[in-house]
Coordinates of C-alpha atoms in Angstrom, one line a residue:
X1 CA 0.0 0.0 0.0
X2 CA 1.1 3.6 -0.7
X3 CA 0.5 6.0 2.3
X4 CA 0.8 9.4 2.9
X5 CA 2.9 11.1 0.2
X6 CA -0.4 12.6 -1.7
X7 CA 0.8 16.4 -1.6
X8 CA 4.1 15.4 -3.3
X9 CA 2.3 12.9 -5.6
X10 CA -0.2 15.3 -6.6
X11 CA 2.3 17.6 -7.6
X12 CA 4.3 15.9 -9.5
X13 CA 1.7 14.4 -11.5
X14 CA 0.5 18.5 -11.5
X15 CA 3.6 18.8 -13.3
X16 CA 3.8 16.2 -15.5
X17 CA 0.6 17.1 -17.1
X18 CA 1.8 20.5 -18.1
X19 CA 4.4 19.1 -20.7
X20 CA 7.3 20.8 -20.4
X21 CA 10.6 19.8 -19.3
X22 CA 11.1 19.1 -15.3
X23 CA 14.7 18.5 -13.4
X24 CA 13.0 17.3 -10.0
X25 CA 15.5 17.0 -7.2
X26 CA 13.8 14.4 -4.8
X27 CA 16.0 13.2 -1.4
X28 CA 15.3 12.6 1.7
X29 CA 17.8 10.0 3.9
X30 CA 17.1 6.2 3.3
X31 CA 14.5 4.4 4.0
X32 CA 12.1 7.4 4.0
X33 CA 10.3 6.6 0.8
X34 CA 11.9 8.3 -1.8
X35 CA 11.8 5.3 -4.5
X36 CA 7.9 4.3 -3.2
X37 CA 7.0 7.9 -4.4
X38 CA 8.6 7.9 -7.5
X39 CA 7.4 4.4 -8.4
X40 CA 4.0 5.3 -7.5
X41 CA 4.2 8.0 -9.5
X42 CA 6.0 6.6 -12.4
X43 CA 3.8 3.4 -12.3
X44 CA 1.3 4.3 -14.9
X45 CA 3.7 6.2 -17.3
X46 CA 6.4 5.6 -20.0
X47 CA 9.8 5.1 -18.3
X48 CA 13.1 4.9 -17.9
X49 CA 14.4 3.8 -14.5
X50 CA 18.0 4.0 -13.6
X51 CA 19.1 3.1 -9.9
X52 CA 23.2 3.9 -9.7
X53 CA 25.2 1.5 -8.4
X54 CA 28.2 2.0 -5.5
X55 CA 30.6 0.7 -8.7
X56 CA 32.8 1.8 -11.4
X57 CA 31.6 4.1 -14.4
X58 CA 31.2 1.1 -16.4
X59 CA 29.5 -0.8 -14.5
X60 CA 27.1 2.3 -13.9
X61 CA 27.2 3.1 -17.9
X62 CA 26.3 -1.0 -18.8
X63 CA 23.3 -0.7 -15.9
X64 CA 22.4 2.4 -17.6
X65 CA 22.2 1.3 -20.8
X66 CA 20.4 -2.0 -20.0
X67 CA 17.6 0.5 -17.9
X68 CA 17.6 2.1 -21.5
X69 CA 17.1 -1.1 -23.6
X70 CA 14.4 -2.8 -21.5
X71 CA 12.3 0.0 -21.8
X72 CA 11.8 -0.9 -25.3
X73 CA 12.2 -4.5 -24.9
X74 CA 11.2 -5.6 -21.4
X75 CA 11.8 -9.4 -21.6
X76 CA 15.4 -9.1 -23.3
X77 CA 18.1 -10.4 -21.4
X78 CA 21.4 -9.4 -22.6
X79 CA 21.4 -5.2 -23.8
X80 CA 23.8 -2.8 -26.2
X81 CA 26.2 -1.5 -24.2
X82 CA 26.5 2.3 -25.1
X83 CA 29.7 3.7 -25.8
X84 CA 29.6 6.7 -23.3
X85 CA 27.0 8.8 -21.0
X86 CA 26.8 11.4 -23.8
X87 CA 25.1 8.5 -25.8
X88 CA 23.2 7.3 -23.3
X89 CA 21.8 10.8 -23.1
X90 CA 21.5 11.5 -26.6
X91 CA 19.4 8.1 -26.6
X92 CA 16.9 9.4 -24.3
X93 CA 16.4 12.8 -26.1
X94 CA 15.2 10.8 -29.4
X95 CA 13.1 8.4 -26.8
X96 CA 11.4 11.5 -25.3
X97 CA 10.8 13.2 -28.5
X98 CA 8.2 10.9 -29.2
X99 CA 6.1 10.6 -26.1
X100 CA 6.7 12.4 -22.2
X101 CA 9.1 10.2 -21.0
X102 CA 10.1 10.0 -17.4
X103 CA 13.7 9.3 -16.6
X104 CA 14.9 8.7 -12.9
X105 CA 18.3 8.5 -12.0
X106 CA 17.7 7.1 -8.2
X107 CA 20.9 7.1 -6.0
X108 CA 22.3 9.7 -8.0
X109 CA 25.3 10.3 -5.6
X110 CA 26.4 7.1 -6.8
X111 CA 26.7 7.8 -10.3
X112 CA 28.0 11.4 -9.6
X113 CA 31.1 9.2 -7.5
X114 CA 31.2 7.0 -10.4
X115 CA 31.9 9.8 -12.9
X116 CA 32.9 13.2 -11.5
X117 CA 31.9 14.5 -14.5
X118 CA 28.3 13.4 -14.8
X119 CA 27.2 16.6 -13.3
X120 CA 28.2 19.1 -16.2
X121 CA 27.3 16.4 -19.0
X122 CA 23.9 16.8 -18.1
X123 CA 24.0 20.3 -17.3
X124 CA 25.4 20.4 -20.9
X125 CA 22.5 18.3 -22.6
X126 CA 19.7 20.1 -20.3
X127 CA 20.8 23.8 -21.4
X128 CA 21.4 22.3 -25.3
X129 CA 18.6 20.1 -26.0
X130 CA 16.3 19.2 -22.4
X131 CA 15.0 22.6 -21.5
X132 CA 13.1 22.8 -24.6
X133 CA 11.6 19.3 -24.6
X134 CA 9.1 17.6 -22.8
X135 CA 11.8 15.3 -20.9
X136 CA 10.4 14.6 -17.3
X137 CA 13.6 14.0 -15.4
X138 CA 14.1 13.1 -11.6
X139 CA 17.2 13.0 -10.2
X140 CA 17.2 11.2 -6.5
X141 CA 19.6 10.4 -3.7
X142 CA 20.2 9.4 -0.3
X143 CA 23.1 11.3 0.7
X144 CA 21.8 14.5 2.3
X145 CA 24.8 16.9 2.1
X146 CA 25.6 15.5 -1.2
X147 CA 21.9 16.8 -2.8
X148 CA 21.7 19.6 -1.0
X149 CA 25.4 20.8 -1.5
X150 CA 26.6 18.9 -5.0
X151 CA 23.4 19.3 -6.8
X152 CA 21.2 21.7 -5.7
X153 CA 24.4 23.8 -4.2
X154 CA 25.0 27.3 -5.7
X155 CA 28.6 25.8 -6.9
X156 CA 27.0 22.7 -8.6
X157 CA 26.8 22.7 -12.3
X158 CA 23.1 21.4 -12.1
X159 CA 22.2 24.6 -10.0
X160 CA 19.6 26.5 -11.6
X161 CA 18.5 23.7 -13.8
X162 CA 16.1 21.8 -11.1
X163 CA 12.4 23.4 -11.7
X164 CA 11.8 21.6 -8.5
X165 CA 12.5 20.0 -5.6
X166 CA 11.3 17.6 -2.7
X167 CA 13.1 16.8 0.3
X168 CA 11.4 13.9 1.6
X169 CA 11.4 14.1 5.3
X170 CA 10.2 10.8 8.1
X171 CA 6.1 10.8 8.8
X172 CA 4.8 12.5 11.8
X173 CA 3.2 11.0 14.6
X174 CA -0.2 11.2 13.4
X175 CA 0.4 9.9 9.9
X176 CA 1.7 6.6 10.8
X177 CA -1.5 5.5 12.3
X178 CA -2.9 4.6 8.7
X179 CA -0.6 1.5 9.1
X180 CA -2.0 0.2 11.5
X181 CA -5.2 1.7 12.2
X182 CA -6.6 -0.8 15.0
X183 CA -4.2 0.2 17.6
X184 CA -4.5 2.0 20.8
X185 CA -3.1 5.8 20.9
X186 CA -0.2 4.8 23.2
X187 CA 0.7 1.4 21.2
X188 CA 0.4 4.0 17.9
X189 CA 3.0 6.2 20.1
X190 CA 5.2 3.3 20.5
X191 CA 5.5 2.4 17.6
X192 CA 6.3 5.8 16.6
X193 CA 8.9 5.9 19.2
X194 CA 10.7 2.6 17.7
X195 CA 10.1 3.6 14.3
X196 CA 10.4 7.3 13.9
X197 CA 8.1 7.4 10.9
X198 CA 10.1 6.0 8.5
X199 CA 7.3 3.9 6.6
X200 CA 10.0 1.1 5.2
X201 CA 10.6 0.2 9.2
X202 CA 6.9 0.8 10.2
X203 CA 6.0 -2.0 7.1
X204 CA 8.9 -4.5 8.2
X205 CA 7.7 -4.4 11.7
X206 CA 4.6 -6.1 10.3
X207 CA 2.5 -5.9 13.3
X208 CA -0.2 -8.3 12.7
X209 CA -1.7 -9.4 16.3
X210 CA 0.2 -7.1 18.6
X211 CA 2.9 -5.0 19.1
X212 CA 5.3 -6.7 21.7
X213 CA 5.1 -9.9 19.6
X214 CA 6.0 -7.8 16.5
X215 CA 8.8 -6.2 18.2
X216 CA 10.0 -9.5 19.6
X217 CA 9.7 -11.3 15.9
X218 CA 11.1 -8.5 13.8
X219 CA 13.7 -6.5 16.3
X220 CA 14.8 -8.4 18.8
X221 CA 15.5 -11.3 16.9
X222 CA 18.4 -12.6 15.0
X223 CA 16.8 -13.2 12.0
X224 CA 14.5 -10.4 12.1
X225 CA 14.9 -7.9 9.5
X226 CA 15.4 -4.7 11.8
X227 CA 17.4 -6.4 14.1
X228 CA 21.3 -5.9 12.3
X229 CA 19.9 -2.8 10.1
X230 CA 21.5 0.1 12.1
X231 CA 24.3 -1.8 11.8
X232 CA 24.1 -2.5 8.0
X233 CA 23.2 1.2 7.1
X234 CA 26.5 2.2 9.2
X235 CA 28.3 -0.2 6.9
X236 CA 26.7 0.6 3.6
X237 CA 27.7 4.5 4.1
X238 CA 30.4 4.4 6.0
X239 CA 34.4 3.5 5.2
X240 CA 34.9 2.9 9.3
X241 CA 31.6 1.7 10.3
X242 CA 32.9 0.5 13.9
X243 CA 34.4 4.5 15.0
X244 CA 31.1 5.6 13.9
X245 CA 29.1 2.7 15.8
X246 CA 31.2 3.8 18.8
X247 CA 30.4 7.4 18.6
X248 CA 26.7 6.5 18.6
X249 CA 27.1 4.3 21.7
X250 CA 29.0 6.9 23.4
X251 CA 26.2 9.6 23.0
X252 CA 23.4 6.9 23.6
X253 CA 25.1 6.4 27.2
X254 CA 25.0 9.8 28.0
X255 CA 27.6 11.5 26.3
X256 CA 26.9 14.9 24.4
X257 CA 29.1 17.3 23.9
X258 CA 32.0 17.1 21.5
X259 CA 34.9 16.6 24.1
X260 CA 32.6 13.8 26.4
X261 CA 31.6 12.2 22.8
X262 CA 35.7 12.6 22.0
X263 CA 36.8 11.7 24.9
X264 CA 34.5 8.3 25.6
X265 CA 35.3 7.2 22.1
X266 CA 38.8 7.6 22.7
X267 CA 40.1 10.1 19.3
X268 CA 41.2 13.4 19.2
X269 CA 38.3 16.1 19.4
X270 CA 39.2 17.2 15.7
X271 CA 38.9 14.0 13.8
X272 CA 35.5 13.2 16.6
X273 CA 33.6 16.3 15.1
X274 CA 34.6 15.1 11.1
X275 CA 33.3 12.0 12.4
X276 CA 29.9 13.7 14.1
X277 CA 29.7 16.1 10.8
X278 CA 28.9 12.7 8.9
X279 CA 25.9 11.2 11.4
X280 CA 24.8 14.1 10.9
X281 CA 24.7 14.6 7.4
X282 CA 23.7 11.4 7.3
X283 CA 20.2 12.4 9.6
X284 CA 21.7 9.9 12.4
X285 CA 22.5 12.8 14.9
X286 CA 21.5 16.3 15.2
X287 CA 22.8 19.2 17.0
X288 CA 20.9 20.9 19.5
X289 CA 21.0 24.3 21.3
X290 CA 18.2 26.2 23.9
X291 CA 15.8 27.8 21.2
X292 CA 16.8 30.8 22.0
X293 CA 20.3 30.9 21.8
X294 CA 22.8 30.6 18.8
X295 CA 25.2 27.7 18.7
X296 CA 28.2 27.5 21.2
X297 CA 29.4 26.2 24.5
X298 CA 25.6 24.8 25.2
X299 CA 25.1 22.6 22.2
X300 CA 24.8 19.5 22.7
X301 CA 24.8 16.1 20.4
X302 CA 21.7 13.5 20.5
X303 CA 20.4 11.0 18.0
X304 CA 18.1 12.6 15.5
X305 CA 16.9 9.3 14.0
X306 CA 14.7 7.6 16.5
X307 CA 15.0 3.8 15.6
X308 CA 18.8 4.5 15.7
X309 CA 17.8 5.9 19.4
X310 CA 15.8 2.8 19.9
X311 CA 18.2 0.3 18.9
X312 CA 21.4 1.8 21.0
X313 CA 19.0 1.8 23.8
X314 CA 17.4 -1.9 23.9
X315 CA 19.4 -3.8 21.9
X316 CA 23.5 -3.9 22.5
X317 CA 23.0 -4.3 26.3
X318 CA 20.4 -7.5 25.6
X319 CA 22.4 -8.7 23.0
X320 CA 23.8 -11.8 24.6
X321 CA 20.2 -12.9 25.4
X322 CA 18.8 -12.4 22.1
X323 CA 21.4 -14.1 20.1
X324 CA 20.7 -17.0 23.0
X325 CA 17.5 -16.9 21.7
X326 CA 15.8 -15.3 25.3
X327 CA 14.1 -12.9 24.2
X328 CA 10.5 -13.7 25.4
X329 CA 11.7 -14.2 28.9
X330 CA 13.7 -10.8 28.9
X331 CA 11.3 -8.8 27.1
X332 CA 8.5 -8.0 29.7
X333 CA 10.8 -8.2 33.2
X334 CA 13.8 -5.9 31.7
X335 CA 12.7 -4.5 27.7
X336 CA 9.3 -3.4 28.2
X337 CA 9.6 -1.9 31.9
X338 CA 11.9 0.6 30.1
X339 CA 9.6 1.6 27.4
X340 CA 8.2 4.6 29.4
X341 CA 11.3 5.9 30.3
X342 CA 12.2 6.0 27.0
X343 CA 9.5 7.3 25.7
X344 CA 9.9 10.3 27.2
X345 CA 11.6 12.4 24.6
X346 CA 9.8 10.6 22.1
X347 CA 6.7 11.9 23.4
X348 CA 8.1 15.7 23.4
X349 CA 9.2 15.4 19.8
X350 CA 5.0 14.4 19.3
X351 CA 3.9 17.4 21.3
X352 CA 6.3 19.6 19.4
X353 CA 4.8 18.5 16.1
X354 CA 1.2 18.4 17.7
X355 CA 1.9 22.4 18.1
X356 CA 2.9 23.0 14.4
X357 CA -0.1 20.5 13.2
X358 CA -2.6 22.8 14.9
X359 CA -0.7 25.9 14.3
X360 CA -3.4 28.0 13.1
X361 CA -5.5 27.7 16.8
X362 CA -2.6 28.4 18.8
X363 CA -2.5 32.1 21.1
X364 CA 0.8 33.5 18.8
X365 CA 2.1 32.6 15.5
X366 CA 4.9 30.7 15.8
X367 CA 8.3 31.1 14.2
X368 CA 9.6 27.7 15.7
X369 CA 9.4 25.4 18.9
X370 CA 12.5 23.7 20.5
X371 CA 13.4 23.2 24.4
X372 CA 15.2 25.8 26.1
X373 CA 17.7 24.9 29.7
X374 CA 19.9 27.2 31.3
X375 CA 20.7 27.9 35.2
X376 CA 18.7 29.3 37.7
X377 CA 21.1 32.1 39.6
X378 CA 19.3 32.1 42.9
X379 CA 19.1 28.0 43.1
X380 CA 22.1 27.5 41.3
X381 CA 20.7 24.7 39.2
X382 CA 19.9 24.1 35.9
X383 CA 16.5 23.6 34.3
X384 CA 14.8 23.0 31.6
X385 CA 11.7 23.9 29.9
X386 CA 10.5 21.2 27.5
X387 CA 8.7 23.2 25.2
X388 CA 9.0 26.9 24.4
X389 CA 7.2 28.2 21.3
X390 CA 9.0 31.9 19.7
X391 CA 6.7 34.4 17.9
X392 CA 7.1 35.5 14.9
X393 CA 7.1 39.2 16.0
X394 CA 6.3 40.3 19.8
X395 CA 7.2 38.5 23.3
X396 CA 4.4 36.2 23.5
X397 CA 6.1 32.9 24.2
X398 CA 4.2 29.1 24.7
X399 CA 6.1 27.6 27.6
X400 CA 4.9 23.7 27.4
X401 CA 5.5 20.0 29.5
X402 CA 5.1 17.1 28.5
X403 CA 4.7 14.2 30.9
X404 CA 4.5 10.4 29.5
X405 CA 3.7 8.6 33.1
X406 CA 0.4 6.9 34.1
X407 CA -0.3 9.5 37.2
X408 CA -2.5 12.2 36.6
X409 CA -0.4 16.0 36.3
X410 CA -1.2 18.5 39.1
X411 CA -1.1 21.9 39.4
X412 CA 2.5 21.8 41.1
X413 CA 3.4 21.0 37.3
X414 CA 1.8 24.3 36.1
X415 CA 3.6 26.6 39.3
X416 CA 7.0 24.4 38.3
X417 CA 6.4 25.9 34.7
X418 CA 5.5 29.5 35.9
X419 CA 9.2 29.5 38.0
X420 CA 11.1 28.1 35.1
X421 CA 9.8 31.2 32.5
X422 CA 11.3 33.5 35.5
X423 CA 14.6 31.8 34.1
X424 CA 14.1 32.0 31.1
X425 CA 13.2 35.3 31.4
X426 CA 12.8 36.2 27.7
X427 CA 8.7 36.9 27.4
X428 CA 6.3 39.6 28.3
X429 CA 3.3 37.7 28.2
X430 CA 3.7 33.6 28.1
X431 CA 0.6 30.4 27.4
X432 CA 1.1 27.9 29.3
X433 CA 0.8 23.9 27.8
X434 CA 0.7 21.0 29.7
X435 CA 0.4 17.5 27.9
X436 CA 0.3 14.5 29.8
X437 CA -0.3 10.3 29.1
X438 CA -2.1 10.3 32.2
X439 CA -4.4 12.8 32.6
X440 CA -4.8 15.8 34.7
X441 CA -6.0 16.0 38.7
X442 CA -9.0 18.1 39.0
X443 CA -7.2 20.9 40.5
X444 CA -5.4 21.7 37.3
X445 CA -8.6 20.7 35.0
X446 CA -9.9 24.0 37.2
X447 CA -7.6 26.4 36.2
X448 CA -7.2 24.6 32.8
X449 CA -10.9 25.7 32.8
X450 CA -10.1 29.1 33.7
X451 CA -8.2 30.0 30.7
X452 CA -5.2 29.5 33.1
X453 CA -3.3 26.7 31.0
X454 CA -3.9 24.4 27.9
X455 CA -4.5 21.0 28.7
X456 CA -3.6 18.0 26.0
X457 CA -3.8 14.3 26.8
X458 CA -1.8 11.8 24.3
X459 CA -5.9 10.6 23.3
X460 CA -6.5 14.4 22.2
X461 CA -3.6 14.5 20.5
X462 CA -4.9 11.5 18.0
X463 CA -8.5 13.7 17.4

């Protein structure tokens, strides 16, 4: 089944029913559904699929040229070989003079590490003979610095040639649920915590009677498909798979600033940050600062990608039990207690996004949302607010917590809030946001009531 991609569907097929030429730069990092989209897309129309290889030019130019052949003789089995990229090209231009022909280059990075000069050979045929055709050409990859700095980069021969572009980005918490549409709000919040929306994972987990026994079959399991994949991504990127493996375990144990993450993983702080430029690129790690503050000695290091957070949580330190084949009597006494726990961030990332999903109802509009920690001069202590909305224009600020227990949240939550905005110090007027798993005591439903605070269970957050 094909889910959730209809505003960039709809466009492109918006696009392809104009007729003239389109460079479409679509990326996103792997796994995200880059190649579903553009196969659902391409599904019904003439064309030419190319998907680069990690190999020589001449491997790339033979694959090429067989991509070329079977689209006018699908059951052939051996194809010309073309004697050059230039006449690979040339080839399409005659094929697309004829009808609207899409041709996707998928993995494009590849091909571009293939042949350095791939780049300017099809700037040089798009400016010639392309621009005035009706050639519908997509050109997609993986590597996210590579797109955004080799291709659609002001240095990059192909910049201004694109006439569009999609970065493909993981599903939020709300748009997963078509998966799997019978389950509960928190088992749907789960298995957005495991997942973090990347459709390819959601699908492998193939939940089909519940979710532990999914997660048990598919994750923690040595023959389940999720189990190595962290693992096999690392090495399918990576030259030194195991340094960046270590860096990852490092800042999953707590480590995250550069000279912990250096220090723990045991290299000098200058080849560690290379090293964390990569994850990051790569959409493993991110970089984080308090929202209201520019990049410095505060920022900090965490996993971006949440089934990479998952994983380094649950799996290395239960790894001798589920290659022993234990999982089932591991899973509920030491796994599963820990879910909640873990969840914690997860469910912060879902308030965050609940904010920007109902945008338009909220008291301000908001330029962005982020957390925000600093110290407190009179206790000496550091805090942290979980959620602080900025404005636009003004000092209107939405000061949020989000609480993933069981207990109902009391009105010492909303006074805790109130104290940490005297920190923060940075509003004239602030709205309060509570969410909580568990419900709220009726003290704090009464001021909620009052116009006092917003209140947001994890079930409201699914209407």
């Amino acid at each position: 089944m094909f889910y959730c991609r209809e505003k960039e569907l709809n466009d492109m097929n918006k696009r392809y029913s104009r007729g003239n030429f389109e460079c479409l730069i679509v990326y996103g990092r792997r796994r995200v559904g880059k190649t579903a989209l553009i196969n659902e897309f391409c599904k019904d129309k003439p064309t030419v699929f190319f998907s680069a290889l990690n190999a020589t030019a001449q491997e790339n130019l033979e694959a090429l040229s067989k991509a070329i052949y079977e689209k006018n003789h699908p059951s052939a089995e051996e194809a010309p070989v073309f004697r050059s990229f230039d006449a690979a090209f040339s080839e399409i231009t005659q094929m697309s003079e004829n009808e609207r022909l899409v041709f996707v280059i998928d993995e494009y990075p590849y091909l571009a590490k293939a042949d350095n000069s791939i780049s300017s050979r099809l700037q040089h045929i798009i400016d010639r003979t392309w621009k005035d055709g009706k050639l519908f050409l997509i050109l997609c990859g993986s590597s996210m610095s590579f797109m955004e700095y080799q291709v659609l980069g002001y240095e990059s021969p192909l910049y201004g040639r694109r006439t569009g572009q999609y970065k493909i980005q993981a599903l939020n918490y709300k748009e997963i649920t078509v998966f799997n549409p019978g389950l509960t709000h928190e088992e749907q919040a789960l298995i957005y915590g495991v997942t973090g929306g990347i459709p390819h994972y959601i699908n492998k987990l193939n939940i089909e009677n519940d979710v532990d026994t999914a997660l048990k079959e598919n994750l923690f399991n040595t023959s389940g498909y999720l189990f190595e994949e962290p693992e096999n991504l690392l090495k399918q990127e990576l030259r030194e798979p195991a340094v960046y493996n270590s860096i990852i375990t490092a800042i999953a144990g707590g480590a995250s600033k550069a000279n912990e993450i250096s220090t723990k993983v045991g290299i000098e702080s200058a080849v560690c940050a290379k090293y964390l430029k990569v994850l990051l690129d790569l959409g493993i790690l991110k970089k984080e600062n308090p929202i209201t503050e520019k990049p410095g000695r505060k920022t900090i290091y965490v996993i971006g990608d949440n089934f990479f957070r998952f994983w380094y949580r649950f799996v290395p330190q239960n790894i001798s039990a589920i290659t022993a084949g234990r999982t089932d009597k591991i899973y509920d006494s030491v796994i599963k207690r820990r879910f909640p726990d873990y969840m914690g961030l997860v469910f912060e990332q879902m308030c965050r996004e609940y904010l920007f999903l109902y945008a338009g109802e909220l008291p301000i509009v908001l330029s962005d949302i982020g957390q925000w920690w600093g110290t407190d001069a009179k206790t000496k202590k550091e805090v942290q607010i979980d959620i602080v909305g900025t404005p636009v224009e003004g000092k209107e600020y939405i000061i949020g917590s989000c609480k993933y227990r069981n207990e109902p949240v009391g009105t010492d939550e909303l006074e805790l809030l109130k104290r940490y905005t005297e920190v923060f110090g940075k509003g004239e007027k602030y709205h309060y946001f509570i969410f909580s798993k568990g419900g709220f005591t009726h003290g704090l439903q009464t001021l909620g009531g009052k116009g006092e605070v917003t209140l947001i269970t994890l079930d409201d957050m699914y209407l």
